[in-house]
Coordinates of C-alpha atoms (C1' of nucleotides) in Angstrom, one line a residue:
Chain A
X219 CA 23.9 -4.1 5.5
X220 CA 21.8 -1.9 7.6
X221 CA 18.1 -1.7 6.8
X222 CA 16.5 1.5 8.0
X223 CA 12.9 1.4 9.4
X224 CA 10.2 3.7 8.1
X225 CA 10.8 6.4 10.7
X226 CA 14.5 6.1 10.1
X227 CA 14.1 6.4 6.4
X228 CA 12.2 9.6 6.8
X229 CA 15.0 11.2 8.7
X230 CA 17.6 9.8 6.3
X231 CA 15.8 11.4 3.4
X232 CA 16.0 14.8 5.1
X233 CA 19.7 14.4 5.8
X234 CA 20.5 13.3 2.3
X235 CA 18.7 16.3 1.0
X236 CA 19.8 19.0 3.4
X237 CA 23.2 17.6 4.4
X238 CA 24.6 18.2 7.9
X239 CA 21.8 19.3 10.2
X240 CA 20.9 19.7 13.8
X241 CA 18.1 17.7 15.4
X242 CA 16.1 20.9 15.4
X243 CA 16.5 21.3 11.7
X244 CA 15.5 17.7 11.0
X245 CA 12.6 18.0 13.4
X246 CA 11.2 21.0 11.6
X247 CA 11.5 19.3 8.2
X248 CA 9.3 16.4 9.3
X249 CA 5.8 16.5 7.9
X250 CA 3.4 18.1 10.4
X251 CA 0.9 15.3 10.2
X252 CA 3.3 13.2 12.3
X253 CA 3.0 15.5 15.3
X254 CA 5.8 13.8 17.2
X255 CA 7.7 15.6 19.8
X256 CA 11.2 17.0 19.6
X257 CA 12.6 14.3 22.0
X258 CA 11.3 11.6 19.7
X259 CA 13.3 12.9 16.8
X260 CA 16.3 13.3 19.0
X261 CA 16.0 9.7 20.3
X262 CA 15.6 8.4 16.8
X263 CA 18.7 10.1 15.7
X264 CA 20.6 8.8 18.7
X265 CA 19.5 5.3 17.9
X266 CA 20.5 5.7 14.3
X267 CA 23.9 6.9 15.4
X268 CA 24.3 3.8 17.6
X269 CA 23.3 1.7 14.7
X270 CA 25.9 3.4 12.5
X271 CA 23.6 5.1 10.1
X272 CA 24.5 8.6 11.2
X273 CA 27.5 10.3 12.8
X274 CA 27.7 13.6 14.5
X275 CA 30.0 16.4 15.4
X276 CA 29.9 18.8 18.2
X277 CA 28.8 22.3 17.2
X278 CA 28.0 25.2 19.4
X279 CA 25.9 23.9 22.3
X280 CA 24.7 20.8 20.5
X281 CA 25.5 18.5 17.7
X282 CA 25.1 18.3 13.9
X283 CA 24.3 15.0 12.4
X284 CA 25.1 13.6 9.0
X285 CA 24.3 10.3 7.2
X286 CA 26.9 7.6 7.0
X287 CA 24.9 5.2 4.9
X288 CA 25.0 6.0 1.2
X289 CA 21.8 7.2 -0.5
X290 CA 22.2 5.0 -3.5
X291 CA 23.2 1.9 -1.6
X292 CA 20.2 2.2 0.6
X293 CA 17.8 2.8 -2.3
X294 CA 19.2 -0.2 -4.1
X295 CA 18.8 -2.2 -1.0
X296 CA 15.1 -1.5 -0.9
X297 CA 14.7 -1.9 -4.6
X298 CA 16.3 -5.3 -4.5
X299 CA 14.2 -6.4 -1.5
X300 CA 11.1 -5.2 -3.2
X301 CA 11.9 -6.9 -6.5
X302 CA 12.7 -10.1 -4.6
X303 CA 9.6 -10.0 -2.5
X304 CA 7.1 -8.9 -5.2
X305 CA 8.5 -9.2 -8.6
X306 CA 10.2 -12.6 -8.7
X307 CA 13.6 -10.9 -8.3
X308 CA 13.2 -9.0 -11.6
X309 CA 14.0 -5.2 -11.3
X310 CA 12.7 -4.8 -14.8
X311 CA 9.3 -6.0 -13.9
X312 CA 9.3 -3.7 -11.0
X313 CA 10.2 -0.8 -13.3
X314 CA 7.4 -1.6 -15.6
X315 CA 4.8 -1.7 -12.9
X316 CA 6.2 1.6 -11.5
X317 CA 5.6 3.1 -15.0
X318 CA 2.0 2.2 -14.8
X319 CA 1.4 4.9 -12.2
X320 CA 0.0 8.3 -12.9
X321 CA 2.6 11.0 -12.7
X322 CA 4.7 9.6 -15.4
X323 CA 5.2 12.5 -17.9
X324 CA 6.2 12.5 -21.5
X325 CA 9.6 14.0 -20.4
X326 CA 10.0 11.0 -18.1
X327 CA 9.3 8.7 -21.0
X328 CA 11.9 10.4 -23.2
X329 CA 14.5 10.2 -20.5
X330 CA 13.9 6.6 -19.9
X331 CA 14.2 5.8 -23.6
X332 CA 17.6 7.5 -23.7
X333 CA 18.7 5.5 -20.7
X334 CA 17.6 2.3 -22.3
X335 CA 19.4 3.1 -25.5
X336 CA 22.6 3.7 -23.6
X337 CA 22.2 0.5 -21.7
X338 CA 21.8 -1.4 -24.9
X339 CA 25.0 0.1 -26.3
X340 CA 26.8 -0.8 -23.1
X341 CA 25.9 -4.4 -23.4
Chain B
X296 CA -5.6 0.9 2.6
X297 CA -4.0 -2.1 4.3
X298 CA -0.3 -2.2 4.4
X299 CA 1.0 -5.7 4.9
X300 CA 4.1 -6.3 7.1
X301 CA 7.1 -8.3 5.8
X302 CA 5.9 -11.6 7.1
X303 CA 2.5 -10.9 5.8
X304 CA 3.8 -10.1 2.4
X305 CA 5.6 -13.4 2.2
X306 CA 2.4 -15.2 2.8
X307 CA 0.4 -13.0 0.4
X308 CA 2.9 -13.7 -2.4
X309 CA 2.4 -17.4 -2.0
X310 CA -1.4 -17.1 -2.1
X311 CA -1.3 -14.8 -5.1
X312 CA 0.8 -17.4 -6.8
X313 CA -0.9 -20.6 -5.8
X314 CA -4.5 -19.4 -5.2
X315 CA -6.6 -20.9 -2.5
X316 CA -4.5 -22.9 -0.1
X317 CA -4.5 -24.5 3.3
X318 CA -2.3 -23.3 6.1
X319 CA -0.2 -26.4 5.6
X320 CA 0.3 -25.7 1.9
X321 CA 1.4 -22.1 2.6
X322 CA 3.6 -23.3 5.4
X323 CA 5.4 -25.7 3.1
X324 CA 6.0 -23.1 0.5
X325 CA 7.8 -20.8 3.0
X326 CA 11.5 -20.7 2.5
X327 CA 13.2 -23.2 4.8
X328 CA 15.7 -20.6 6.2
X329 CA 12.8 -19.1 8.1
X330 CA 12.4 -22.2 10.3
X331 CA 9.2 -21.0 11.9
X332 CA 6.7 -23.4 13.3
X333 CA 3.4 -24.4 11.8
X334 CA 1.4 -22.5 14.5
X335 CA 3.3 -19.4 13.6
X336 CA 2.1 -19.5 10.0
X337 CA -1.4 -20.4 11.2
X338 CA -1.4 -17.4 13.6
X339 CA -0.2 -15.1 10.9
X340 CA -2.9 -16.2 8.6
X341 CA -5.5 -15.7 11.3
X342 CA -4.3 -12.2 12.0
X343 CA -4.3 -11.4 8.3
X344 CA -7.9 -12.7 8.2
X345 CA -8.9 -10.4 11.1
X346 CA -7.2 -7.5 9.3
X347 CA -9.2 -8.2 6.2
X348 CA -6.3 -9.3 4.0
X349 CA -7.4 -12.9 3.7
X350 CA -10.7 -14.7 3.8
X351 CA -11.3 -18.4 4.3
X352 CA -13.8 -21.2 3.7
X353 CA -14.4 -24.4 5.5
X354 CA -13.1 -27.4 3.7
X355 CA -12.8 -30.9 5.0
X356 CA -11.5 -30.8 8.5
X357 CA -9.9 -27.4 8.2
X358 CA -10.0 -24.2 6.1
X359 CA -8.6 -22.9 2.9
X360 CA -7.5 -19.3 2.7
X361 CA -7.4 -16.9 -0.2
X362 CA -6.3 -13.3 -0.6
X363 CA -8.8 -10.4 -0.5
X364 CA -6.3 -7.7 -1.2
X365 CA -5.4 -7.4 -4.9
X366 CA -2.0 -8.2 -6.0
X367 CA -1.6 -5.1 -8.2
X368 CA -3.1 -2.7 -5.7
X369 CA -0.7 -3.9 -3.1
X370 CA 2.3 -3.7 -5.4
X371 CA 1.3 -0.2 -6.4
X372 CA 0.8 0.8 -2.8
X373 CA 4.4 -0.2 -2.0
X374 CA 5.7 1.4 -5.2
X375 CA 4.0 4.7 -4.4
X376 CA 5.2 4.6 -0.9
X377 CA 8.7 4.0 -2.0
X378 CA 8.6 6.7 -4.7
X379 CA 7.2 9.1 -2.1
X380 CA 9.8 8.2 0.5
X381 CA 12.9 7.9 -1.7
X382 CA 12.3 9.4 -5.1
X383 CA 10.5 12.7 -4.5
X384 CA 7.3 11.1 -5.5
X385 CA 8.6 10.3 -9.0
X386 CA 7.9 6.7 -10.1
X387 CA 9.9 7.4 -13.2
X388 CA 13.0 8.1 -11.1
X389 CA 12.3 4.9 -9.2
X390 CA 12.1 3.0 -12.4
X391 CA 15.4 4.4 -13.6
X392 CA 17.2 3.5 -10.5
X393 CA 15.8 0.0 -10.6
X394 CA 17.2 -0.4 -14.1
X395 CA 20.6 0.2 -12.8
X396 CA 20.7 -3.2 -11.1
X397 CA 22.4 -6.2 -12.4
X398 CA 19.9 -8.7 -13.7
X399 CA 18.4 -6.5 -16.4
X400 CA 18.7 -8.3 -19.6
X401 CA 18.6 -7.2 -23.2
X402 CA 15.2 -8.8 -23.5
X403 CA 14.0 -6.6 -20.5
X404 CA 15.3 -3.6 -22.3
X405 CA 13.4 -4.3 -25.5
X406 CA 10.3 -5.0 -23.6
X407 CA 10.6 -1.8 -21.7
X408 CA 11.1 0.1 -24.9
X409 CA 8.0 -1.3 -26.4
X410 CA 6.1 -0.3 -23.3
X411 CA 7.4 3.2 -23.5
X412 CA 6.4 3.5 -27.1
X413 CA 2.9 2.5 -26.3
X414 CA 2.7 4.9 -23.4
X415 CA 3.8 7.7 -25.7
X416 CA 1.1 6.9 -28.2
X417 CA -1.5 6.8 -25.5
X418 CA -0.6 10.3 -24.3
Chain C
dT207 C1' -18.2 -45.6 20.1
dC208 C1' -13.5 -44.8 20.9
dT209 C1' -9.1 -43.4 19.5
dT210 C1' -6.0 -41.2 16.8
dT211 C1' -4.5 -37.4 14.2
dA212 C1' -4.8 -33.2 11.7
dC213 C1' -6.2 -28.9 12.4
dT214 C1' -7.7 -24.7 15.0
dA215 C1' -8.1 -21.4 19.0
dC216 C1' -6.2 -18.8 22.5
dG217 C1' -3.0 -16.5 25.1
dA218 C1' 1.2 -14.9 26.1
dA219 C1' 6.3 -14.3 25.5
dA220 C1' 9.9 -12.2 22.9
dC221 C1' 11.4 -8.8 20.1
dT222 C1' 11.4 -4.5 17.5
dT223 C1' 10.0 0.1 16.8
dT224 C1' 8.2 4.4 18.1
dT225 C1' 7.1 7.7 21.5
dC226 C1' 7.9 10.9 25.2
dG227 C1' 8.5 12.5 30.3
dT228 C1' 11.9 14.0 33.3
dA229 C1' 16.4 15.1 34.7
dT230 C1' 20.8 16.8 33.4
dT231 C1' 24.3 19.4 31.0
dT232 C1' 26.3 23.3 28.9
dA233 C1' 27.0 27.6 26.3
dG234 C1' 26.2 32.3 26.5
dC235 C1' 24.5 36.2 28.8
dT236 C1' 24.2 39.6 32.8
Chain D
dA57 C1' 29.7 33.5 39.4
dG58 C1' 24.9 32.8 38.7
dC59 C1' 21.0 32.4 35.6
dT60 C1' 18.5 31.1 31.6
dA61 C1' 17.5 28.8 27.5
dA62 C1' 18.6 25.2 24.3
dA63 C1' 20.1 20.9 23.8
dT64 C1' 21.2 16.2 25.4
dA65 C1' 20.8 11.7 28.1
dC66 C1' 18.3 8.2 30.1
dG67 C1' 14.8 5.2 31.0
dA68 C1' 10.8 3.4 30.3
dA69 C1' 6.0 3.1 28.4
dA70 C1' 3.3 2.2 24.4
dA71 C1' 2.5 0.0 20.2
dG72 C1' 3.2 -3.2 16.7
dT73 C1' 5.2 -7.6 15.0
dT74 C1' 6.6 -12.3 15.2
dT75 C1' 6.9 -16.5 17.5
dC76 C1' 5.2 -20.7 19.7
dG77 C1' 3.3 -23.7 23.7
dT78 C1' -0.6 -25.8 25.1
dA79 C1' -5.2 -27.0 25.0
dG80 C1' -9.3 -27.9 22.5
dT81 C1' -12.1 -29.7 18.5
dA82 C1' -13.7 -32.6 15.1
dA83 C1' -13.3 -35.8 11.3
dA84 C1' -11.9 -40.4 9.9
dG85 C1' -10.8 -44.9 10.7
dA86 C1' -10.6 -49.0 14.0

DNA sequence: TCTTTACTACGAAACTTTTCGTATTTAGCT
DNA sequence: AGCTAAATACGAAAAGTTTCGTAGTAAAGA
């Protein structure tokens, strides 16, 4: 399975979010603090296409790109890797540590409880 | 904050686990499928010391190394980065996706429920 | 003291990732 | 058809990571 690098992940996120987009669109969505040139974004997307992460179609004078790799599969790949590396292969431990962060609201907690109830039924 | 690379993370995990260790100890703990030489491990640990991730003390003819960076802080750094990159900055969403993996047992579920109950009380 | 051996230091090669300058192509306009 | 602006292609530099060969050092035993 293909493991995107950090810069690639940033581009993938945009494409998963916005769907088919031109290089220009993607470039404009990138956070300003990166301050990388247009050709950098283009080159990245070309490399990603070579690697089979993206595909593209001709449109007008240029191309539009879209992701081939699936959002969920990629996320799961990273979650597994992280749980292997840092949590003894236990996704549950990973989840618990994630919940220790600020930013977890009461609504999040309720939602998680519901999810857990359903999981328990399913077992 | 210092963001360890993959190879560095592998070494850090060992040191968090085993505590102060010689290069030899760490090298022997590395999974065999890596098949990297002793001097590679040594060099990595020297670099990590330069970067301020590790420190070392003289002992016998060599040194023993130990981690400076805190296990929890480093894990949280990666969790935050991942939730920023892939889950719109929501650790809760990250946790939910992690729970979708195989390997989550009923015991995990119960433990998580307890954790959530306590979090709810604490709010 | 001399030798052996375990360990360290240094430097550089190999590889990957990220960046961009420059040249080229092409669609659309006049 | 010729011109312009937008986009692509190409190549290579820059930066970061990983690997290891070789040489040097120093402690422990002969």
